[in-house]
XYZ file of C-alpha atoms in Angstrom:
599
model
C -102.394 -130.749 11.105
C -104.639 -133.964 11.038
C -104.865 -133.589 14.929
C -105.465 -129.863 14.745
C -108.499 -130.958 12.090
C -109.755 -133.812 14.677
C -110.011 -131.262 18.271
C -111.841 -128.722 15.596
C -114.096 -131.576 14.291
C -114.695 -132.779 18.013
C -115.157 -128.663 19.869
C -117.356 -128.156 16.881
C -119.688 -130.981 17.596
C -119.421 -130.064 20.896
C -120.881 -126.583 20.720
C -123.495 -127.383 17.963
C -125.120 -129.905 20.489
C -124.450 -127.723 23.770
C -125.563 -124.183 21.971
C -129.632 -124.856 22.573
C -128.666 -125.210 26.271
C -128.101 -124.163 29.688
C -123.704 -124.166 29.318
C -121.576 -121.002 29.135
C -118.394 -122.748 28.860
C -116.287 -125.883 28.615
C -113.082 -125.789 29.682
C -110.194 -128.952 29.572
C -106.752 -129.058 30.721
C -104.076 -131.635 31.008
C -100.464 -131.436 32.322
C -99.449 -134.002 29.238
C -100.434 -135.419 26.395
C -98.285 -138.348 24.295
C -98.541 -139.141 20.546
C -96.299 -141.072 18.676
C -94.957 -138.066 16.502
C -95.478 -135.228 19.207
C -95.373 -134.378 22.588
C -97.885 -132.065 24.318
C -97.748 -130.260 27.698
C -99.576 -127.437 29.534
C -102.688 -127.425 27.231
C -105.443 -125.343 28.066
C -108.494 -125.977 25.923
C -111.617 -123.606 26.513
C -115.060 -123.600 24.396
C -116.623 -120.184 25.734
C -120.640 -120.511 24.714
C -121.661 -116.838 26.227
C -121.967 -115.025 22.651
C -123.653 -115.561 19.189
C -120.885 -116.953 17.919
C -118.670 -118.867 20.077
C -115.042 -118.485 20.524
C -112.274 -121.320 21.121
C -108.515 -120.797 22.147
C -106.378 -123.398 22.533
C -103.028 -122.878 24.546
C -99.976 -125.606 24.951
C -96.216 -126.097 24.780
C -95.564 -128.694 22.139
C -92.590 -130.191 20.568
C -91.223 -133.132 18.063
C -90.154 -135.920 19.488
C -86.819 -135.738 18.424
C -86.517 -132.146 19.587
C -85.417 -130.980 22.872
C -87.144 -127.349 22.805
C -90.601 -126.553 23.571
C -92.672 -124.776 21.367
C -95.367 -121.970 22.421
C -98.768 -122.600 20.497
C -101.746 -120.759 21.221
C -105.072 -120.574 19.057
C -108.142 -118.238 19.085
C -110.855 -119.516 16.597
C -115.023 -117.959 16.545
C -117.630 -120.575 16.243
C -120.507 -119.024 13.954
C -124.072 -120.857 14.635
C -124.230 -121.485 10.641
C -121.617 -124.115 11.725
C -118.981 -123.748 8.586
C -117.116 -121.860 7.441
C -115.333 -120.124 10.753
C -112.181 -118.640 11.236
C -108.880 -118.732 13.555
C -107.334 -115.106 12.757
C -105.258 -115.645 16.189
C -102.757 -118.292 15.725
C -99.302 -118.484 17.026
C -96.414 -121.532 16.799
C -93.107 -119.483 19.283
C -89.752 -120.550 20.455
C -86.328 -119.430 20.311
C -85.439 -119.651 16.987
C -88.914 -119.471 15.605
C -92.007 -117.051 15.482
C -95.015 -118.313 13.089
C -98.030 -115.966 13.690
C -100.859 -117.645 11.463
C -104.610 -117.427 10.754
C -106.615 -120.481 9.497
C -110.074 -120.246 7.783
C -112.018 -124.037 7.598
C -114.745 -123.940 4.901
C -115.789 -127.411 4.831
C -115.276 -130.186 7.514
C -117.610 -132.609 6.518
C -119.759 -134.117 3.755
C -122.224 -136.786 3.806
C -120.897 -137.754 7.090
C -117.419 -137.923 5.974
C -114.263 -135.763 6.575
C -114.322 -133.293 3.563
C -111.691 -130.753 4.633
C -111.270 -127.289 2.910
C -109.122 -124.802 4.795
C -106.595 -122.299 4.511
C -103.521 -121.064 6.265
C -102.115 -117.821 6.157
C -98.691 -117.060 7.245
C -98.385 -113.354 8.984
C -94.691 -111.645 8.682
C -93.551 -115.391 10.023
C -89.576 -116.062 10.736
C -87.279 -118.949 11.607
C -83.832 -119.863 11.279
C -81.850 -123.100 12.977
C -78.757 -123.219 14.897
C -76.358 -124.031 11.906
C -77.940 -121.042 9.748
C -78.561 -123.412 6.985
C -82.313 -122.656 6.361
C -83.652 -118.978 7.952
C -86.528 -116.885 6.911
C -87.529 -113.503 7.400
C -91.368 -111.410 6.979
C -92.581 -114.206 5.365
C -96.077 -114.025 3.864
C -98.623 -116.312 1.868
C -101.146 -118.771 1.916
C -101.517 -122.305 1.774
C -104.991 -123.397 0.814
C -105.740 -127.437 1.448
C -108.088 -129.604 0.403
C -108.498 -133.712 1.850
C -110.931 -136.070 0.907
C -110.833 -140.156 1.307
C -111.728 -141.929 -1.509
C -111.721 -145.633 -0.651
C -107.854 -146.390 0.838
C -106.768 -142.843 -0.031
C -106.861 -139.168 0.293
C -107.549 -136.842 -2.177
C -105.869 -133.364 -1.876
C -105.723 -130.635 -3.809
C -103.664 -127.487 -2.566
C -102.380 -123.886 -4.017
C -99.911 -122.179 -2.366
C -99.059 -118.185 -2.636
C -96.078 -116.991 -1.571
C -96.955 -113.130 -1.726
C -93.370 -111.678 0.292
C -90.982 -112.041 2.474
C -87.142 -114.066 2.202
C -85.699 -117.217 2.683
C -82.629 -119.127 2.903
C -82.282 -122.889 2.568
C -78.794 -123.238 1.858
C -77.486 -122.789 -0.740
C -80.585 -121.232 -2.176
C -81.565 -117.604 -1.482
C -84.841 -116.420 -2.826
C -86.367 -112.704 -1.903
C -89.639 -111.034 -2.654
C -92.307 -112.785 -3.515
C -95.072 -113.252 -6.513
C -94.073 -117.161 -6.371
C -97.399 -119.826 -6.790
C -97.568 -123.568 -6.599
C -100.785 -125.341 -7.184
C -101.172 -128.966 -7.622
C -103.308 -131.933 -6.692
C -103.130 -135.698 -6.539
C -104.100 -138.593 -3.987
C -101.944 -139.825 -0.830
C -101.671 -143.755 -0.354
C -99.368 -145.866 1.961
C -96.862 -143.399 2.189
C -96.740 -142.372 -1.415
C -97.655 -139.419 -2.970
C -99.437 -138.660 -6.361
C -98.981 -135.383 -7.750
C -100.421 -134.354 -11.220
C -101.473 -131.133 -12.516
C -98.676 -129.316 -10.350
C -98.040 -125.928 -11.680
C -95.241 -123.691 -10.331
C -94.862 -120.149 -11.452
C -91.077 -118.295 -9.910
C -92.050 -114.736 -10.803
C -89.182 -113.465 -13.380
C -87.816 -116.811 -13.795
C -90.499 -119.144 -15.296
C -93.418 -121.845 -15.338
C -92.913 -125.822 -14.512
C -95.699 -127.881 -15.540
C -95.035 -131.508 -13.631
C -96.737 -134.553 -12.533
C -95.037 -137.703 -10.736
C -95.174 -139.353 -7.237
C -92.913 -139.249 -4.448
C -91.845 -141.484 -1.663
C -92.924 -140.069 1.918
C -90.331 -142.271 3.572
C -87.475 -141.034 2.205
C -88.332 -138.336 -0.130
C -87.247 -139.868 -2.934
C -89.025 -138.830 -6.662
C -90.270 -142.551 -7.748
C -91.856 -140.786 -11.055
C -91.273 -137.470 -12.781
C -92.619 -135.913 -15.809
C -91.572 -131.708 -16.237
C -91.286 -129.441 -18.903
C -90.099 -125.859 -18.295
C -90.745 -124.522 -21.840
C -89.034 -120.720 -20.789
C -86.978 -120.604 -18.466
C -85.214 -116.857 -18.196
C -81.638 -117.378 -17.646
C -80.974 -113.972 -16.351
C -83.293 -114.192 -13.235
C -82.723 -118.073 -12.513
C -79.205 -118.517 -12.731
C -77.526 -115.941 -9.862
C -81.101 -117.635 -7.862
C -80.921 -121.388 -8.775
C -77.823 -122.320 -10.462
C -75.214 -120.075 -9.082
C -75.561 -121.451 -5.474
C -74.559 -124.728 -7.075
C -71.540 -123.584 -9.011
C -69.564 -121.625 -6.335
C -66.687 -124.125 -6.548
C -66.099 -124.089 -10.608
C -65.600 -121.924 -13.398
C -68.910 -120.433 -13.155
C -69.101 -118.893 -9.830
C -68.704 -115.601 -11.497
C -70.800 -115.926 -14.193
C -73.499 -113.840 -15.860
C -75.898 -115.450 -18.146
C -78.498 -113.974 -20.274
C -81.288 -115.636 -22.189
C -83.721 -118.598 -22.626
C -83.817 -122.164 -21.719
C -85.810 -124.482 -22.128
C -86.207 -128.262 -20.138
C -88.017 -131.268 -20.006
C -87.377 -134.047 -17.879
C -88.510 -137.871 -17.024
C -87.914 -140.119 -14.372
C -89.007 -143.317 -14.101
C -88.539 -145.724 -10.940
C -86.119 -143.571 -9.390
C -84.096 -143.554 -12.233
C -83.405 -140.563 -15.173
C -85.221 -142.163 -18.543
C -85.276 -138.482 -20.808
C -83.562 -135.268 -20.416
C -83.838 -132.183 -23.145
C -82.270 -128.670 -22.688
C -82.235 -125.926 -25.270
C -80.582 -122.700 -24.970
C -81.517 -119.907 -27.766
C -78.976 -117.041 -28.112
C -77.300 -117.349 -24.503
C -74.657 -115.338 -23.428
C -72.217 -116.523 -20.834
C -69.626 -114.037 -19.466
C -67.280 -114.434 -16.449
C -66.514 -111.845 -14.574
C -62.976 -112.919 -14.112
C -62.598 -112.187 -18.107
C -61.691 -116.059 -18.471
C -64.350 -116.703 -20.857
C -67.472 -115.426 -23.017
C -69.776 -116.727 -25.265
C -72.090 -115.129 -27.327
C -75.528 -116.464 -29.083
C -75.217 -119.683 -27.695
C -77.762 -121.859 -29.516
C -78.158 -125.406 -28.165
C -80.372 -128.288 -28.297
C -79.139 -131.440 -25.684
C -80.899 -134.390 -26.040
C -80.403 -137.534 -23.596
C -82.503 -140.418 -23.689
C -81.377 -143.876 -21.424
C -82.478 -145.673 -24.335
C -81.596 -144.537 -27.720
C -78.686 -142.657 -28.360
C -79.030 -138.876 -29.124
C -77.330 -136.297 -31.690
C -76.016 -132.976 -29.958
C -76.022 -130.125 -31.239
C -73.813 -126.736 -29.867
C -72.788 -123.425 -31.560
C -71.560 -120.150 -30.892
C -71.609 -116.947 -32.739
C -68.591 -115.558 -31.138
C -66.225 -115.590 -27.846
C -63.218 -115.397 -25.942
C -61.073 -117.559 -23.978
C -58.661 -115.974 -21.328
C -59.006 -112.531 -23.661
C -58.277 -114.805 -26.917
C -61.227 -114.623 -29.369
C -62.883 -117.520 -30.477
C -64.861 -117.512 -34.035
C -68.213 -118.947 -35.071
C -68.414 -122.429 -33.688
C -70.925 -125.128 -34.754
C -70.684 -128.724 -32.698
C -72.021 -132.124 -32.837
C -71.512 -135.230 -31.374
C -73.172 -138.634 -30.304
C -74.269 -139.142 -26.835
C -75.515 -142.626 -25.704
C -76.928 -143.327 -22.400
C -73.352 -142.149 -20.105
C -70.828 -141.904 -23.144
C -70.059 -139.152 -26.021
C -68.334 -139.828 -28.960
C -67.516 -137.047 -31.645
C -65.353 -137.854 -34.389
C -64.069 -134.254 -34.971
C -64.617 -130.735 -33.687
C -63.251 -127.699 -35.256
C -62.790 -124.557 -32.781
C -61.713 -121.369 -35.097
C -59.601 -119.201 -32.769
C -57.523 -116.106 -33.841
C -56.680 -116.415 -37.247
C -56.390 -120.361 -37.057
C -58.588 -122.742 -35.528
C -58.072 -126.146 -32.677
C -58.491 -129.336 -33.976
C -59.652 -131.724 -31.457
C -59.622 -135.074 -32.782
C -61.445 -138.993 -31.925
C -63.261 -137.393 -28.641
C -64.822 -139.898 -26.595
C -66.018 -138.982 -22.986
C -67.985 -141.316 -20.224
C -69.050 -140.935 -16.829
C -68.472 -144.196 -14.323
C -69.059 -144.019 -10.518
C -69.931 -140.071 -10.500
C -66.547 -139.105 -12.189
C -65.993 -137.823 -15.562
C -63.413 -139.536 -18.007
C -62.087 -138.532 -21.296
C -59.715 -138.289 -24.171
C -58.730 -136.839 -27.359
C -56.008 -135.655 -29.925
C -55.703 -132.051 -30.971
C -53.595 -130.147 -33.384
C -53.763 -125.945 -33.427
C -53.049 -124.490 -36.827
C -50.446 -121.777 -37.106
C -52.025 -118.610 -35.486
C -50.279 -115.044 -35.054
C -47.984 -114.879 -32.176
C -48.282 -110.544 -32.923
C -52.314 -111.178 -32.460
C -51.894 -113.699 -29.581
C -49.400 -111.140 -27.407
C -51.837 -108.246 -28.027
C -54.872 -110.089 -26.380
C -52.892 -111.709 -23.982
C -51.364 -108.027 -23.136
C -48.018 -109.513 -23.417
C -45.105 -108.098 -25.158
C -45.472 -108.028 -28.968
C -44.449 -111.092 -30.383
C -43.673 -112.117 -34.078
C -44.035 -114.735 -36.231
C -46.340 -118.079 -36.187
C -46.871 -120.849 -32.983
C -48.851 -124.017 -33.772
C -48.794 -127.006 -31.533
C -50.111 -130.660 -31.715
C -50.939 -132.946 -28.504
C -51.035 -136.458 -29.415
C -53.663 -137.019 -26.707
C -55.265 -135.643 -23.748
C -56.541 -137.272 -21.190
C -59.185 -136.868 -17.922
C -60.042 -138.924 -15.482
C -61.649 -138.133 -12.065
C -60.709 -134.289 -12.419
C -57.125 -135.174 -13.326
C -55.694 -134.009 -17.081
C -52.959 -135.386 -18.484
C -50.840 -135.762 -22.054
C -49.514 -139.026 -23.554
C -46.471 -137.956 -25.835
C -45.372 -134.929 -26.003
C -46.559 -131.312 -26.919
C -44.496 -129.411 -29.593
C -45.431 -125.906 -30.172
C -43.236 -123.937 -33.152
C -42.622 -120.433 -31.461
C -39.634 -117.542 -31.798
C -38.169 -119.834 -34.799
C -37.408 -123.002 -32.115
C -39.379 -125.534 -30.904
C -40.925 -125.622 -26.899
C -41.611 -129.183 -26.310
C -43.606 -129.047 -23.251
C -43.700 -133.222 -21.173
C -45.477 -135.183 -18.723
C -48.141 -132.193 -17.957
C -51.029 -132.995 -15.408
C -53.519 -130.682 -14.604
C -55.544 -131.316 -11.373
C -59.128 -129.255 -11.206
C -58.139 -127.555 -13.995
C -62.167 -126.024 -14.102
C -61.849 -125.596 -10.234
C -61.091 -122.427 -7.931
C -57.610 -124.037 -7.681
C -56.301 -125.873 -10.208
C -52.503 -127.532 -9.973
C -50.276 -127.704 -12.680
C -47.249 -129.911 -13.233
C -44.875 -130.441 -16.166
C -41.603 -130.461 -17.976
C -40.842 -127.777 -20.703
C -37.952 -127.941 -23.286
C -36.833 -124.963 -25.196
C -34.533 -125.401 -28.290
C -33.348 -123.300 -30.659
C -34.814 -120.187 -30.214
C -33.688 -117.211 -32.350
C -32.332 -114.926 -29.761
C -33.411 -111.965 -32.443
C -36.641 -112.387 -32.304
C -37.021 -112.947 -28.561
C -35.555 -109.726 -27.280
C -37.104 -107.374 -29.905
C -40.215 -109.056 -29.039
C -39.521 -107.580 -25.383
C -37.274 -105.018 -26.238
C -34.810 -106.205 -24.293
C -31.871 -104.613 -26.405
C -30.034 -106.458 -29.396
C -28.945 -110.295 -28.786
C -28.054 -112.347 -31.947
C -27.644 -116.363 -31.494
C -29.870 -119.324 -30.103
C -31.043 -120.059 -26.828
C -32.028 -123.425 -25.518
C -33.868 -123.642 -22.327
C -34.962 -126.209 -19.823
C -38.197 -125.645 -16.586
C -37.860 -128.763 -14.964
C -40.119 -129.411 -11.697
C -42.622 -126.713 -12.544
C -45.704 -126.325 -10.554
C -48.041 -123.846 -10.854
C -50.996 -123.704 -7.859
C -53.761 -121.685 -9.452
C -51.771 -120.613 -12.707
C -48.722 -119.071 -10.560
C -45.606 -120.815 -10.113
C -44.454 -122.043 -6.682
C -41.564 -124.848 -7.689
C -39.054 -125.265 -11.051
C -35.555 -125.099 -11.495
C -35.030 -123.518 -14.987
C -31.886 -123.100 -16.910
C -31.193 -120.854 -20.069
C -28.480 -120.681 -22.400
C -27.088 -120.077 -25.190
C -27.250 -123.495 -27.659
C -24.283 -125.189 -29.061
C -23.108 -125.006 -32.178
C -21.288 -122.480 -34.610
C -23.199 -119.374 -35.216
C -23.193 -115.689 -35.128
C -23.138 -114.279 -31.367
C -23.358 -110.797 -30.562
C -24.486 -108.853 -27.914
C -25.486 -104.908 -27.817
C -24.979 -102.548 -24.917
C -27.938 -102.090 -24.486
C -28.550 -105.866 -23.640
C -25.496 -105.692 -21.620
C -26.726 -103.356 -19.528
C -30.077 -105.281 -19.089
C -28.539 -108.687 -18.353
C -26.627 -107.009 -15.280
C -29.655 -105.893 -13.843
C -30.976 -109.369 -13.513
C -28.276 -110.094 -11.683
C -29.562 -107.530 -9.327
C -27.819 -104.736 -7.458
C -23.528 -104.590 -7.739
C -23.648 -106.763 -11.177
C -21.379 -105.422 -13.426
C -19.068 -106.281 -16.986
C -16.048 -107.088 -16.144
C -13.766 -104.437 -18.352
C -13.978 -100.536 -18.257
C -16.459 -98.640 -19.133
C -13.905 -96.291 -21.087
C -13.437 -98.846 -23.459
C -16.935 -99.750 -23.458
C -18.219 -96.541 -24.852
C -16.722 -96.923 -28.045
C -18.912 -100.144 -29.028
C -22.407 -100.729 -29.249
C -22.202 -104.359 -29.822
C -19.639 -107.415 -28.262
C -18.910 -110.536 -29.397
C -19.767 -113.709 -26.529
C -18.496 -116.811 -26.285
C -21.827 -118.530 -24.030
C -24.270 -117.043 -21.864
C -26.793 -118.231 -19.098
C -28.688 -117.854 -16.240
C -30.835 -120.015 -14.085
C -33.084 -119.803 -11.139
C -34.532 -122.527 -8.425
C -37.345 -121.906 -7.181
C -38.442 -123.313 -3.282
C -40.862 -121.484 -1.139
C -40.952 -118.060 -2.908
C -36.889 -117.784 -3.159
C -34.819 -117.908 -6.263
C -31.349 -119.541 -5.823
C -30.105 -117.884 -8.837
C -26.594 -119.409 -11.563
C -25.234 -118.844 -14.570
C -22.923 -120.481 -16.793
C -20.411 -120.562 -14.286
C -19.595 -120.268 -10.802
C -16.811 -117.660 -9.042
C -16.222 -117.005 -5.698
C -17.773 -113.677 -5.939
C -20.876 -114.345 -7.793
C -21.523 -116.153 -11.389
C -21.259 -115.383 -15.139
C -23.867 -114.588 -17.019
C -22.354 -113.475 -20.146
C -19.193 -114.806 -20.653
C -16.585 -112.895 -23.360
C -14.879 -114.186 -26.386
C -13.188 -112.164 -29.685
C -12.763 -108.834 -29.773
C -14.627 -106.763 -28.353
C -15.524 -109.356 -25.726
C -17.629 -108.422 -22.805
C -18.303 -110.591 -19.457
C -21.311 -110.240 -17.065
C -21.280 -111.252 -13.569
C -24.054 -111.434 -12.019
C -23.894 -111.470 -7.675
C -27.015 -112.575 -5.645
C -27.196 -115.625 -5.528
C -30.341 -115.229 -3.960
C -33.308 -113.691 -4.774
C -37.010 -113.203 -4.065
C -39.288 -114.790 -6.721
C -41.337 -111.338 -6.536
C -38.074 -109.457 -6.555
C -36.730 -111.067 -9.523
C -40.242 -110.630 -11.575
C -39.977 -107.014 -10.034
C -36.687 -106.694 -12.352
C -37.487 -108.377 -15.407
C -41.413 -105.914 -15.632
C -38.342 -103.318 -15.257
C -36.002 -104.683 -17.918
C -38.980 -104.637 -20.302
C -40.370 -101.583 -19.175
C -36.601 -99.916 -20.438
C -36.340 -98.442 -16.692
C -32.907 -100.383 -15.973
C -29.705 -98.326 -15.551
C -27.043 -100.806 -14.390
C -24.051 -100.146 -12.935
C -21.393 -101.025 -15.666
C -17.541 -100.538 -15.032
């Protein structure tokens, strides 16, 4: 651009001091031209002095030095007598991947004998794209009005730019239309660049009042001062944020409301941060989570510590509703610290207890207790569309920890379900916020009231305990690939009975040809059977259940095994099955669509 300004300066001068004589035109040409940032070949330049008003075109192939492709550029400007202002409506910058048809107006090139330049560039339905489709743009139209000016060892510009339509893509950001403005001014010096008074206006999204400087050699902010007083959540975040999110739980977001930011940087480093958020809502498409009336104000400041301040009016979390929430906590410089944090869900509430969080090396670490107060199992199974449980679950976790997108528990975590205990131990949770998340643990059942369990899925009548055991489990993205898991009825002295109707549902888990092992002529006269021990287990590897039960036969395996009168035994006989298979027959079992085979 500076050179473009010097050949005008030099063709003008030129033609003012040739126009009072005897010269029609001025033509120069030269094969090649070297500068230390660009290389020039081909250029045709001619000054035609026939008319009133002069005319100048300007013809080359030019390219960066680092680039390999020429570039077409060609120039038509008129030369009035009155000397400024004078236009070039005719401009064109071609290649392969790139087609820039431009007009530039100069108003000013001069003042008291010193460069003074005011000029404008207009951009006419102008497209590029590179060869890794990482930045592209299509009927792209605006202005770009300059202003330079030395002052002593600087320049002084001043510039407004007016993005009136067109798209572009510079990954990951996409923005369309147009109604976007920028205007700003400052001074240039030794490579580093004053801005103040910048103003940027994003049509739908907001205003961003800034002032700083920036370092030309690497492009690094030295200085920052911004405040974005509204920012409009619903236009900014599927055009700003979203692009930045694709690989977390908000890639599927919607988000409605306000924000509001300021920011300060000082020497390259962060020095103040505030965001507010008035009555947000946050919903995933993916029905994970929602949040409604989010009200926030987050302070950070790198040299006094901050209070923070979150709240809620009302949500859900994977379908579970989550009541009024009000949160503070301590943040100082990298580190938060909250001594408690209540989190009302269902008809109880999560306690989360001595939280302290800091980030080190661009990682996030943290811990903290929590404890969830007896909630409705009958509530939790209706949002969770799961079988209608009974009774009350609570849980405690002595602590959780993170570190470097890794969760995991120290102790164990004992949740009070179906009258037993599930003791669930040594769960780790990689990504667990991620597209992908892994899950590994140990789970312990004990106790469980048999009664409650199979009403709950109306499995038919079962009275006893059942212990359990899920050893090995791994779950990639919340669905299980690896465990070997073993049911069974617990030890001890206690009522056992069994109705047909249970019977009849046990067989068909042991898929097709399980039967009980007496006749069915005697079977009809019953509608319960007394067992001695029942079980089944499965092992899971690559999709395929390698299925047991409490013991082995050549034929098969027992999985209800007789004792009294009436006794009953089950045999169940694949020994294989497919994990979608078996999941197949237990939706059946529960669905009441089993009629097994029972002799």
């Amino acid at each position: 651009m500076k050179t473009f300004f010097a050949a005008c300066s030099f063709f003008c001068a030129v033609f003012y001091s040739l126009s009072a004589q005897a010269v029609s035109e001025i033509s120069i040409s030269a094969e090649r031209v070297e500068h230390p940032q660009v290389d020039v070949q081909k250029l045709v330049i001619k000054l035609n002095l026939k008319k009133t008003d002069a005319k100048l075109s300007i013809n080359s192939a030019i390219k960066q030095k680092a680039d390999k492709a020429w570039m077409e550029f060609s120039l038509n400007c008129e030369l009035p007598r009155q000397q400024v202002p004078f236009q070039c409506a005719d401009g064109l910058l071609k290649s392969e991947r790139l087609n820039i048809p431009f007009g530039i107006e100069l108003s000013r090139l001069y003042s008291e004998n010193k460069p003074d330049i005011d000029a404008t560039l207009q951009l006419k339905n102008a497209s590029f794209s590179d060869e890794a489709g990482l930045h592209a743009a299509e009927k792209l139209n605006g202005t770009l009005a300059i202003s330079l000016k030395p002052s002593a060892d600087t320049w002084l510009w001043r510039t407004a730019i007016n993005w009136q339509s067109g798209e572009v893509f510079w990954q990951p950001f996409y923005i369309a239309n147009g109604g976007h403005q920028l205007t700003a001014s400052g001074k240039l010096e030794n490579e580093l660049l004053t801005f103040n008074s910048a103003h940027l206006k994003v049509k739908d999204v907001g205003e961003l009042k800034a002032n700083g400087q920036l370092s030309l050699n690497d492009f690094k902010i030295l200085n920052l001062s911004a405040d974005l007083p509204h920012l409009n959540l619903n236009a900014a975040y599927p055009m700003f944020f979203k692009p930045l999110l694709e690989k977390t739980a908000f890639a599927n977001a919607e988000i409605n409301g306000v924000a509001g930011l300021k920011l300060e940087i000082e020497n390259a480093e962060p020095k103040f941060f505030e965001l507010l958020l008035k009555d947000v809502d946050i919903a995933d498409k993916n029905e994970k989570f929602t949040f409604y009336k989010v009200n926030a104000n987050i302070p950070w400041d790198y040299d006094a510590a901050k209070t923070v301040s979150f709240g809620y009016e009302s949500g859900a979390l994977l379908n579970l509703p989550l009541g009024k929430t009000n949160i503070q906590a301590q943040v100082d410089r990298y580190s938060l610290t909250a001594p408690n944090i209540k989190l009302p869900i269902l008809d109880g509430a999560l306690h989360l207890t001595n939280i302290s969080a800091a980030r080190k090396a661009d990682q996030w670490y943290w811990h903290l207790g929590a404890k969830l107060d007896a909630i409705s199992m009958e509530d939790f199974s209706t949002h969770l569309k799961l079988p209608t449980m009974h009774g009350k679950a609570s849980a405690e976790i002595p602590l959780v920890t993170y570190a470097a997108g890794l969760l995991t528990t120290d102790g164990s975590i004992l949740l009070n379900v179906f009258d037993g205990t599930a003791t669930v131990t040594q769960l780790t949770i990689q990504s667990p916020l991620g597209i992908a998340p892994k899950l590994n643990a140990n789970i312990a059942l004990r106790n469980l009231d048999l009664g409650v369990l199979t009403s709950t899925f109306s499995f038919g009548a079962i009275e006893g305990k059942l212990d359990g055991d899920i050893k090995n489990l791994e779950l990639q993205n919340w669905k299980p690939v690896k465990f070997d898991a073993v049911v069974q009825s617990s030890p001890g002295k206690y009522p056992k009975k069994i109705s047909q109707r249970a019977v009849e549902n046990i067989s068909a888990l042991g898929g097709g040809g399980a039967a009980a092992a007496v006749q069915r002529s005697f079977l009809r006269f019953f509608e319960q059977f007394n067992y001695g021990k029942m079980g089944l287990s499965c092992r899971l590897r690559n999709d395929i259940c390698e299925m047991g039960g409490v013991e082995s036969t050549p034929q098969g395996y027992i999985i209800v095994k007789g004792s009294g009168i009436p006794a009953i035994t089950v045999m169940g006989y694949n020994k294989t099955v497919g994990w979608s298979e078996l999941l197949s027959r237990i939706k059946r079992v529960i669905d009441g669509n089993t009629k097994a085979v029972v002799q």
